[in-house]
XYZ file of C-alpha atoms in Angstrom:
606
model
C 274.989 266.758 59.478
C 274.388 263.412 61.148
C 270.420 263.771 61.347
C 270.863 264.671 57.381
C 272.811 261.626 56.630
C 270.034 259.545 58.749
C 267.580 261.368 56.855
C 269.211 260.441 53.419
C 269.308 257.010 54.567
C 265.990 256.373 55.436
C 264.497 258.004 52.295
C 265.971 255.917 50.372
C 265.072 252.077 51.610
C 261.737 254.136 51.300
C 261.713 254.198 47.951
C 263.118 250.932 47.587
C 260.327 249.541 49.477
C 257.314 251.441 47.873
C 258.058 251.312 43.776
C 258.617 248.731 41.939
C 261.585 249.833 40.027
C 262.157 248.380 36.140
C 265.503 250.224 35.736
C 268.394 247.891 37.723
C 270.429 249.584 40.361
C 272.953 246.887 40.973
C 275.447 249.304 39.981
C 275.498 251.941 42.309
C 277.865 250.527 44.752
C 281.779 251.782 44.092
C 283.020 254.192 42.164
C 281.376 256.024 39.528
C 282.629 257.394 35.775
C 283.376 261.500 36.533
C 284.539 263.530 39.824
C 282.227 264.891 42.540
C 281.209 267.153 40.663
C 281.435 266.994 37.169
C 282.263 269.420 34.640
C 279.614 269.032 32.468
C 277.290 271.656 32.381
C 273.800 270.975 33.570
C 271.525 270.388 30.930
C 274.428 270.231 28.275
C 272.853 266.971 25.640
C 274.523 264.183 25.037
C 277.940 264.550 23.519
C 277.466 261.841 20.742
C 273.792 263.548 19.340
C 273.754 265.290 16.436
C 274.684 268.689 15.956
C 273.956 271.090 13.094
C 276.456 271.932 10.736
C 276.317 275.722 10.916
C 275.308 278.026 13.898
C 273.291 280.134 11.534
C 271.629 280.305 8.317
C 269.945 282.645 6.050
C 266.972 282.546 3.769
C 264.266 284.509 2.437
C 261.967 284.347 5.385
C 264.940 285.321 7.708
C 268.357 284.844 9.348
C 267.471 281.637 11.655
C 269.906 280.441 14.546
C 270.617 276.927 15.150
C 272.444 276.942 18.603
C 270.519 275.893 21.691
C 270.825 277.747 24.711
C 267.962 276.937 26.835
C 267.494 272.464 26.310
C 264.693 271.610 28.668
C 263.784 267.583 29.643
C 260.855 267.739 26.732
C 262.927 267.043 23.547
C 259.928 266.906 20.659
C 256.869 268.045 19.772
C 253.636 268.061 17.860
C 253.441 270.227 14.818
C 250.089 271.303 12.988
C 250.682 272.128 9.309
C 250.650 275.698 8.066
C 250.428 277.182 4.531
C 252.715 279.600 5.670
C 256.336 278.272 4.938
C 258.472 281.003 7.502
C 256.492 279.309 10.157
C 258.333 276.321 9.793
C 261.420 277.751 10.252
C 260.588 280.188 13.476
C 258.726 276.743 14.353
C 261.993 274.776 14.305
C 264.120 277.270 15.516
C 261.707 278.055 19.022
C 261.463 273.683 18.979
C 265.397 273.454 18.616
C 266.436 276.236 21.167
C 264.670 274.482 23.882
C 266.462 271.197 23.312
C 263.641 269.559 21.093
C 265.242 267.353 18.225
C 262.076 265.347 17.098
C 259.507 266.922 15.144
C 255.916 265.286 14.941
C 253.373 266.102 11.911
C 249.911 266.380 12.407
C 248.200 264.458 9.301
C 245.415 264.068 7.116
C 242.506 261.695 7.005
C 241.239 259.291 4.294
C 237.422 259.647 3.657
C 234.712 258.278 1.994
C 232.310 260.293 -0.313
C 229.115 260.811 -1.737
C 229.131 262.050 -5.606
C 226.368 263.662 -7.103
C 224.503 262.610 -10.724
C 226.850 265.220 -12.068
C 230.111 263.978 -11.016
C 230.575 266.034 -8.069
C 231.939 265.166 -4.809
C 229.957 265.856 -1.732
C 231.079 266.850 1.675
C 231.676 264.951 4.439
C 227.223 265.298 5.517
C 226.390 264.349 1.709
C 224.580 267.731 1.504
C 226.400 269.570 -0.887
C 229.097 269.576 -3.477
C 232.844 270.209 -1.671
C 234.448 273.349 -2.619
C 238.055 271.554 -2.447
C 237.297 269.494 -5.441
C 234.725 271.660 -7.098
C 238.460 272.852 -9.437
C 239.555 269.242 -10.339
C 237.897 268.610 -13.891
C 239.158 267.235 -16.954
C 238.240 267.522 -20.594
C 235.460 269.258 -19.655
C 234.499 266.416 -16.815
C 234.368 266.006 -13.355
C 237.660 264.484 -12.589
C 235.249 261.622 -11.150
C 233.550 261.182 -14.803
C 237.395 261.607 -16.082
C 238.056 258.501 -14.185
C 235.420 256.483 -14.795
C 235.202 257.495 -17.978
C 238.701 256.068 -18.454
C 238.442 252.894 -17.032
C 234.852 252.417 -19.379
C 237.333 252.931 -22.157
C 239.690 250.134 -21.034
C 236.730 247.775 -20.480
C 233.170 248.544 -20.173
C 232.445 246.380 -17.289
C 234.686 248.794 -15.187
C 232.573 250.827 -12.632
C 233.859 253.040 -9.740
C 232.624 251.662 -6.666
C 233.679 253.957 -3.981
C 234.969 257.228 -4.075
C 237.489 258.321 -1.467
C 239.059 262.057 -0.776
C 242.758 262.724 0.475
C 243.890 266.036 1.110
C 247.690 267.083 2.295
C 250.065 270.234 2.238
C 252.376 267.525 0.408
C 254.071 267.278 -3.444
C 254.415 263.645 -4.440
C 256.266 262.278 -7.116
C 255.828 259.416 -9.466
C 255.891 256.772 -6.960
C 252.603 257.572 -5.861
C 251.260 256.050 -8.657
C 251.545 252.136 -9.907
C 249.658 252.461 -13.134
C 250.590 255.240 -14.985
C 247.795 254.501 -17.647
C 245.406 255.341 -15.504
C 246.328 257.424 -12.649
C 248.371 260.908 -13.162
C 248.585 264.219 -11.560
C 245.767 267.067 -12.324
C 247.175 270.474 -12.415
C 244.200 273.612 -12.667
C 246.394 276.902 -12.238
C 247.312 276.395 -8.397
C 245.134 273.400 -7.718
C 246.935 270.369 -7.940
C 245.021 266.647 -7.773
C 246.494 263.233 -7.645
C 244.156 260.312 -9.188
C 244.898 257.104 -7.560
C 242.723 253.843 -9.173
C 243.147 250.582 -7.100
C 240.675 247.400 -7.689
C 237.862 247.082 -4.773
C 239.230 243.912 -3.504
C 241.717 245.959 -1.798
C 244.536 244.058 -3.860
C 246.224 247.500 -5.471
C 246.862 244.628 -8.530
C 250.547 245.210 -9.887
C 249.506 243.892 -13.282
C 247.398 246.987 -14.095
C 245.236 245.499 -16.253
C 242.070 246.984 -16.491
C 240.826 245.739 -20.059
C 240.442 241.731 -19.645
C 237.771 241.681 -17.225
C 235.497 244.450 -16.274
C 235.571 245.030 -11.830
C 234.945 247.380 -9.606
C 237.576 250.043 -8.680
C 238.236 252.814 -5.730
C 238.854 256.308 -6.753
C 241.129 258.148 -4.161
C 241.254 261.811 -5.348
C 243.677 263.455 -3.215
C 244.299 267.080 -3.192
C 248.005 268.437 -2.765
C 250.118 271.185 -3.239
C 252.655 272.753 -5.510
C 254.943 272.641 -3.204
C 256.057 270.108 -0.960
C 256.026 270.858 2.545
C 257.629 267.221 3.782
C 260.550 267.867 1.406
C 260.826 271.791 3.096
C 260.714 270.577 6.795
C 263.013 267.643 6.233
C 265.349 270.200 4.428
C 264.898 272.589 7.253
C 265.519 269.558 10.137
C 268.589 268.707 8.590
C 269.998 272.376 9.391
C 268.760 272.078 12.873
C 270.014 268.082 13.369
C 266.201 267.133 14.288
C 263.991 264.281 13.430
C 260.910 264.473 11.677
C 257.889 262.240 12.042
C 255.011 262.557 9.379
C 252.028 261.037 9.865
C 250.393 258.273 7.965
C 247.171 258.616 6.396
C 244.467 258.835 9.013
C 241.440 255.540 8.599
C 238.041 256.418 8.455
C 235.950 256.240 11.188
C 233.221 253.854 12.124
C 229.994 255.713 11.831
C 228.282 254.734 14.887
C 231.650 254.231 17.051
C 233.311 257.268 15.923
C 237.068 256.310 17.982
C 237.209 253.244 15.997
C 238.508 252.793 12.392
C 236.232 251.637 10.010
C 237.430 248.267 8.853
C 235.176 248.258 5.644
C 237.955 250.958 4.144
C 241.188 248.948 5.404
C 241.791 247.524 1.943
C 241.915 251.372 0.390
C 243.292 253.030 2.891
C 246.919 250.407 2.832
C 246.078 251.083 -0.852
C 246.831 255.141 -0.307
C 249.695 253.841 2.777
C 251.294 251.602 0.267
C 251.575 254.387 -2.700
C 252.690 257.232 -0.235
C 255.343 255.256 1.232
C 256.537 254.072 -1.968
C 257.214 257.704 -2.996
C 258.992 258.273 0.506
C 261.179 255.739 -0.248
C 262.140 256.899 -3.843
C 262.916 260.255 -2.791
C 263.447 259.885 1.113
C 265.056 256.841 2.356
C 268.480 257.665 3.012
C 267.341 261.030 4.477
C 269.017 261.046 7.870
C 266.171 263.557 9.191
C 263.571 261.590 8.187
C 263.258 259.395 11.480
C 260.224 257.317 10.717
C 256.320 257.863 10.559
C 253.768 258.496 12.801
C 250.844 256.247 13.329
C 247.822 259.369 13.977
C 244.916 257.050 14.647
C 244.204 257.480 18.277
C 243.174 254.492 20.737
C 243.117 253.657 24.275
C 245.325 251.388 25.823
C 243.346 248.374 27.320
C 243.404 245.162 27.785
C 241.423 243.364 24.658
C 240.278 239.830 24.984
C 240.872 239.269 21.454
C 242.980 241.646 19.716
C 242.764 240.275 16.582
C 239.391 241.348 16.450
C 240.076 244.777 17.361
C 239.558 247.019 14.021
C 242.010 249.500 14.931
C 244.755 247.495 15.842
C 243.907 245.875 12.544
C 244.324 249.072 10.363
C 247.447 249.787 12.476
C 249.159 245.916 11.773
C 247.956 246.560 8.022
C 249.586 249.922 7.598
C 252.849 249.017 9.872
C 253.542 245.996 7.352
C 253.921 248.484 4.436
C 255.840 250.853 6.560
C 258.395 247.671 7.065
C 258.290 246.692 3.192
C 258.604 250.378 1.951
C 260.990 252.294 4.437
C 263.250 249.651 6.089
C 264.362 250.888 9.088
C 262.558 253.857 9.768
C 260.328 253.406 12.815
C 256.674 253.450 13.402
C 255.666 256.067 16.501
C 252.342 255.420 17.838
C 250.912 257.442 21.007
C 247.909 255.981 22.309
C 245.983 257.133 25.361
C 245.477 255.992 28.804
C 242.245 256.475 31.173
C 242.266 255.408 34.444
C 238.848 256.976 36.125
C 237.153 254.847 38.007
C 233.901 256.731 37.565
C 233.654 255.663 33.409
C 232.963 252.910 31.826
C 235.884 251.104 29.641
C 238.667 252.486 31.569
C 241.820 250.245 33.012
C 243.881 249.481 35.777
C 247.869 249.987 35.280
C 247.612 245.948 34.919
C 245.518 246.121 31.968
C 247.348 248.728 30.039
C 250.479 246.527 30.770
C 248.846 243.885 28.327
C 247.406 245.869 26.037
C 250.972 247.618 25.493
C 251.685 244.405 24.320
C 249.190 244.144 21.912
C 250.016 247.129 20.427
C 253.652 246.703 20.342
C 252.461 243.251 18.701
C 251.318 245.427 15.480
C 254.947 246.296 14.263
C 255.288 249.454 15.964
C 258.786 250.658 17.186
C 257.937 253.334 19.066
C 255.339 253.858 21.673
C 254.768 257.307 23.143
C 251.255 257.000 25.367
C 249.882 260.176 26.241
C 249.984 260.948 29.604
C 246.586 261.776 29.777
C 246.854 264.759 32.750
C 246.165 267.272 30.219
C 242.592 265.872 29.429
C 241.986 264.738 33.041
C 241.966 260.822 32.396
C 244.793 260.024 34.818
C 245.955 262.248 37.850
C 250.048 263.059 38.860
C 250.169 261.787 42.871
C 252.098 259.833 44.742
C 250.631 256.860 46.868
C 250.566 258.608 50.008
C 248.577 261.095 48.567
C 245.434 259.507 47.652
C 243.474 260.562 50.268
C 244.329 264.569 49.140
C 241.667 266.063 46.688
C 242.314 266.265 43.023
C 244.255 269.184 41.806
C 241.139 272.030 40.971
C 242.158 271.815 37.515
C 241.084 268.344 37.192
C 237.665 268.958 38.959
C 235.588 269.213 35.425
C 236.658 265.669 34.532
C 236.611 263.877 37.638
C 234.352 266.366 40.067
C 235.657 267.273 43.361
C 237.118 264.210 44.992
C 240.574 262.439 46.071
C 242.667 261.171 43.877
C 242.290 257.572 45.059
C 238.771 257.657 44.616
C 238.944 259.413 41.196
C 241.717 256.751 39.684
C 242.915 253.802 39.485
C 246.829 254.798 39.689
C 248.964 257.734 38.959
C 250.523 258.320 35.504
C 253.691 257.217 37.111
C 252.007 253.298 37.724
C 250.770 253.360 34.449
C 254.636 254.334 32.720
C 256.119 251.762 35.033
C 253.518 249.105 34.230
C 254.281 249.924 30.242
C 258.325 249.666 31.430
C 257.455 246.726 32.556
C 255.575 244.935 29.694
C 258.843 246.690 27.548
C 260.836 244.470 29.447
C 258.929 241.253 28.858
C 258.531 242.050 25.139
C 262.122 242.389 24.794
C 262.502 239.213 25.682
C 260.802 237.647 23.260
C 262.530 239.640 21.025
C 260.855 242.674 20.199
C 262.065 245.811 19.826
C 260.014 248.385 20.781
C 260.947 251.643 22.375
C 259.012 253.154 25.256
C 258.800 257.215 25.468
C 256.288 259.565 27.074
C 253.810 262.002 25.451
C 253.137 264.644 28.335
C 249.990 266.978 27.805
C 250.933 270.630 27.286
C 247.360 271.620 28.524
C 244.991 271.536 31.174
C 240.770 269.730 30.398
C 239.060 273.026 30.269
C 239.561 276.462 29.234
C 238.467 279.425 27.109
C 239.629 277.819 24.096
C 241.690 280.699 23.145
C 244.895 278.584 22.605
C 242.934 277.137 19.582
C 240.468 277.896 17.524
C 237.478 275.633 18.235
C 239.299 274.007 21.180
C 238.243 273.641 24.959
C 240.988 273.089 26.408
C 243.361 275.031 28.960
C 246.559 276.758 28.925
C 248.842 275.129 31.511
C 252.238 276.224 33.341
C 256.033 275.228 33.793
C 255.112 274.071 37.194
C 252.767 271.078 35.765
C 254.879 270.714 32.845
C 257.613 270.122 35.405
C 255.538 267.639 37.252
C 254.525 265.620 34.258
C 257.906 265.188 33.415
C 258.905 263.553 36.830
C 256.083 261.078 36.849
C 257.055 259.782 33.893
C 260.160 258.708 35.507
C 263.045 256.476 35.070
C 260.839 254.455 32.505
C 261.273 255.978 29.216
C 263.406 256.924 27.101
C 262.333 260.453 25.937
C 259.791 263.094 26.361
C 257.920 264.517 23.926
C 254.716 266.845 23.658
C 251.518 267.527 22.921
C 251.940 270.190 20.970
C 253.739 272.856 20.042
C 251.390 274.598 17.737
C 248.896 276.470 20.018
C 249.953 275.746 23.552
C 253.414 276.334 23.947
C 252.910 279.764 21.625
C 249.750 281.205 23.684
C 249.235 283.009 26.681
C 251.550 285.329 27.871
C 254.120 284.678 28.642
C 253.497 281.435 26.758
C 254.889 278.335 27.939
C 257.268 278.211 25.362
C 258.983 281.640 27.016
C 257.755 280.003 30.789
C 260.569 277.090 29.450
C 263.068 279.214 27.747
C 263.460 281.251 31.102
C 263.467 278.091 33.811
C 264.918 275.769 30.975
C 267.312 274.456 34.148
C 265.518 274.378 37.525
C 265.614 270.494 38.783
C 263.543 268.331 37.682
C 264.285 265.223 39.828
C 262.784 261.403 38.446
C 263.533 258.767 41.096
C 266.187 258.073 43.995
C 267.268 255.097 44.307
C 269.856 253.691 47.786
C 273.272 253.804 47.396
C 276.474 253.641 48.933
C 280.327 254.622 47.757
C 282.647 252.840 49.457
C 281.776 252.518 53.077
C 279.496 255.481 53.256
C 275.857 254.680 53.055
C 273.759 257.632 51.172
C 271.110 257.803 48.528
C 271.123 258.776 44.585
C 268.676 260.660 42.982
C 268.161 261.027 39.128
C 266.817 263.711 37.280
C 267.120 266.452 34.882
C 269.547 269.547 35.834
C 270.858 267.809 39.428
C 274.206 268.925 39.226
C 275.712 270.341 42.570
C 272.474 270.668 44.107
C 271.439 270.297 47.738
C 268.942 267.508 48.596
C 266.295 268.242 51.197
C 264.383 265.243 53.192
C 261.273 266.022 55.003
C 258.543 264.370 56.222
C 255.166 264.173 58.593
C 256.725 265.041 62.373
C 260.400 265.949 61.284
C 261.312 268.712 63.626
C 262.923 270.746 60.133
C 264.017 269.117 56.637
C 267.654 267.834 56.712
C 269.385 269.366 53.653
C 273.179 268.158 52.268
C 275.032 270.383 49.678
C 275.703 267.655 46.722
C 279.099 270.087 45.673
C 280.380 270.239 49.593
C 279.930 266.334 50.557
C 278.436 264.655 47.512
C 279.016 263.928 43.885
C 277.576 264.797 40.519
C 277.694 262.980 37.053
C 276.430 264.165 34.130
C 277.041 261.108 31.829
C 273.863 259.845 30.176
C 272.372 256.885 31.473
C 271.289 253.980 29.382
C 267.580 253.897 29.113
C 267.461 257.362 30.118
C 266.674 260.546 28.551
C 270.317 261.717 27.909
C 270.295 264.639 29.626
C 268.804 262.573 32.805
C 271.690 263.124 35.982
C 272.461 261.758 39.075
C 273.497 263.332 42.302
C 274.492 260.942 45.261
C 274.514 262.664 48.707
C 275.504 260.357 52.132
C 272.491 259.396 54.540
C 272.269 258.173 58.481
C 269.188 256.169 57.855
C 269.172 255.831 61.652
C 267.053 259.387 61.892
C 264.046 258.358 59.423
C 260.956 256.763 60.714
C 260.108 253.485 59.444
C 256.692 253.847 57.116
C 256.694 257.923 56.832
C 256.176 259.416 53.566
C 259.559 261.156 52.603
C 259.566 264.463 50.326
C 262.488 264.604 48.489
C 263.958 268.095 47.271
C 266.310 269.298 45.384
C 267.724 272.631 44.976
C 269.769 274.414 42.272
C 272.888 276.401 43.283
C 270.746 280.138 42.430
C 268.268 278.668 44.916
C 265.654 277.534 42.586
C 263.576 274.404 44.401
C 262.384 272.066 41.747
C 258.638 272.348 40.922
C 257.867 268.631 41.596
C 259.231 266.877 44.345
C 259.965 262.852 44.631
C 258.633 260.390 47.734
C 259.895 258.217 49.537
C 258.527 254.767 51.563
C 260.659 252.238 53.098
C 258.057 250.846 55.446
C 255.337 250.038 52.606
């Protein structure tokens, strides 16, 4: 037992020494809220979340249950929408029984478009007329020519200048339109349209005149549904105490530099934001489930020299203002990506993303979930002591066959801790931004099968696992990328890989601690309680295990900052037995045996 103890010990001034940790340990030393070992079951969420009011409910598509018996560390996901309304509730129902309680939609995007001497909107190439709006026509008119038509009536100078297209799965109401006069809803048996007439300049003019002076105006034809699929899944979140996310309207694209948004369309696209959110509001805002919107243009987190110049954080400070002046106190959730290869071109350091975190966070967002990028191969899961070992063989198509230190720049884990960081100094200056992780439910390459059109992977518990633990003790939830597709293919899929391993141990970070006059080490993590903790390293003649429920202590109380269903186990270590400098594994071990999938390291002497 002594050698364990030393072990214990040592591991943890390793740690100490090697990461730079954000979250403040000042308060590990005497006693702790809880026994030993707590009650609590492992896994069990926080006490004060939300629970649904019944256990069970019944509709046509099905009798749907609402407990959760299996809550894993991921807690939301990525949804694609479906015509098919049943899958929203077996969608929710899989999503809550693994502990999710956040729901993000997949969205639309605004687009520009060609029309035709007849009236007729073209597709996205310009080469022919689109079948989507080929039904919308009024009075015997294109419901282009409709429009213009009607704004020729109010003054003849009036032209249509640009004409946009806007499809969604959604029902609005009246609040989507500010001129009544002019813009209305088009109903052709089960097509429905929306026309939406806004001035050029961008200014969506309140007055609504359009017969003193003849301008230019921007048709946005958008193309819904009879019924409204925000209203069902906000409905159907409120039975399963969950928080839904829709997105925002997508910007269109530059042309040449297709990840950038176009800035030429910023003016009409707020335009659609602003009329949206104005119906959200009317029929939305004091909708408990509805936690916010999400912000679906993608971008990579850099350092710019002059953000303001940036056209995508433009479009994203344009739309987050009306997301502020429309639906107070709903948050804005943004997940950009990271890429730290040092093989590319435009990729950053840890350091850089740290600043250009704080651009973004600079836009009005309240949320920021970055991706963690393992799932397309941009950023690698290793500790520092294992740069030297080749890249996992997954990651080979992206990066080739070669260490991780000479593929990237840092681990996912420096880039999340350089993020906490920047969190830290922003919330200082008083910002209020919250910091979670987006971890990749797939691997770069694959047979596409998961999705139709796709290239990418299927990927296991295992990595899953992993991915959660590099994120670490620097944010404050875990969502993923997505549910739709890859957590649903495969077999088993992952989502049945979860449901069945929902509690091996999933530890984040140790940190050195003692109680009372014993020296020993605390390590955090997901499903820790009454586990034994296993040190090993280069040279150890065997690892040096300690039972947490013989000599130790559990608590299961959330943790500020933390996920809440984020533990902490504290064992006693001899530090006296660990070498100074060695890289220490640590383990940790359920009661049934299970070994967690992704162990933590140690370094004292670094």
């Amino acid at each position: 037992m002594r050698g364990l103890l030393m072990l214990l010990g040592a591991v943890l001034l390793t740690v100490v020494a090697a990461l730079v940790l954000v979250l403040p340990d000042s308060d590990l030393d005497g006693p702790r809220t809880g026994s030993r070992t707590a009650a609590t079951t492992p896994g069990t969420p926080e006490a004060t979340s939300p629970t649904p009011s019944t256990s069970v409910f019944s509709d046509p598509c099905g009798t749907f249950d609402t407990t959760t018996p299996t809550p894993y560390a991921v807690t939301g996901y990525w949804l694609v929408p479906t015509s098919d309304h049943c899958t929203w509730r077996s969608q929710l129902q899989a999503i809550h029984r693994v502990g999710g309680d956040t729901v993000v939609r997949l969205g639309f995007g605004l687009q520009p478009r060609a029309v035709d001497q007849d009236g007729r909107v073209l597709d996205a190439a310009g080469s022919a007329p689109d079948p989507r709006y080929a039904p919308c026509v009024e009075n015997g008119m294109t419901c282009v020519q409709a429009a213009e038509s009607a704004l020729k009536a109010a003054n003849p100078g009036n032209r249509i200048t640009w004409t946009y297209v806007y499809r969604t799965d959604e029902a609005f109401g009246p609040g989507l339109f500010r001129c009544p006069q002019m813009e209305h809803t088009i109903t052709i048996g089960k097509d429905v349209y929306y026309r939406v007439i806004a001035p050029d300049d961008g200014s969506d003019d309140p007055t609504c005149d359009f017969s003193t002076k003849g301008r230019g105006y921007h048709l946005i034809l958008v193309e819904g549904a009879a019924q409204d699929s925000l209203t069902e899944i906000l409905d159907l979140a409120d039975r399963f105490a969950m928080k839904v996310y829709p997105a925002l309207p997508v910007a269109p694209r530059d042309r040449l530099e297709t990840t950038r948004a176009d800035p030429r369309h910023i003016g009409t696209l707020t335009t659609l934001t602003r009329r949206i959110l104005q119906d959200y509001g009317d029929r939305f805002q004091n909708r408990d489930s509805l936690g916010g919107v999400y912000q679906p243009f993608e971008l990579q987190l850099r350092d710019w020299p002059d953000p303001s110049k940036v056209p995508t954080l433009r479009v994203y400070a344009e739309q987050h203002d009306i997301v502020q002046q429309e639906l107070p106190g709903k948050q804005i959730l943004v997940s950009p990506y990271l890429d730290a290869r040092k093989g590319k071109n435009f990729t950053s350091t840890p350091e850089q993303v740290k600043q250009g975190f704080k651009a973004l966070a600079r836009t009005g967002v309240g949320i920021v979930a970055p991706q963690d990028s393992r799932g397309t191969g941009k950023v690698g899961l290793f500790w520092p002591g294992g740069r030297a070992q080749p890249v996992d063989e997954r990651l080979r198509p992206v990066v080739g066959n070669v260490s991780y230190g000479d593929a990237y720049y840092g681990s996912t884990r420096d880039y999340y801790r350089a993020m906490a960081e920047a969190l830290a100094e922003l919330r200082t200056e008083g910002q209020d931004v919250q910091l979670w992780a987006n971890v990749e439910a797939f691997e770069p390459a694959g047979d596409g099968a998961c999705e139709a059109g796709g290239k990418r992977g299927v990927t296991d518990k295992e990595r899953l696992d992993a991915a959660v633990a590099f994120a670490g003790p620097y944010v404050s939830k875990i969502i993923s990328y997505k549910w739709s597709s890859f957590f649903t293919c495969g077999s088993p899929t992952l989502a049945e890989q979860v449901a069945q391993d929902w509690d091996r141990p999933i530890p984040i970070q140790a940190v050195p601690g003692s109680r009372g006059i014993q020296n020993g080490i605390e390590v955090r993590g997901y499903n820790l309680a009454r586990g034994t903790v296993t040190l090993s390293w280069p040279g150890a003649d065997e690892p040096r295990s300690v039972d947490s429920a013989a000599v130790g202590w559990s608590d299961t109380t959330p943790i500020p900052g933390l996920p809440a269903s984020v533990q902490r186990l504290w064992v006693p270590v001899d530090w006296e037995a660990v070498p100074s400098g060695a890289w220490i594994r640590v383990d940790v071990t359920s009661e049934d045996g299970r070994r967690g999938n992704a162990p933590i390291y140690l370094n004292r002497g670094t």
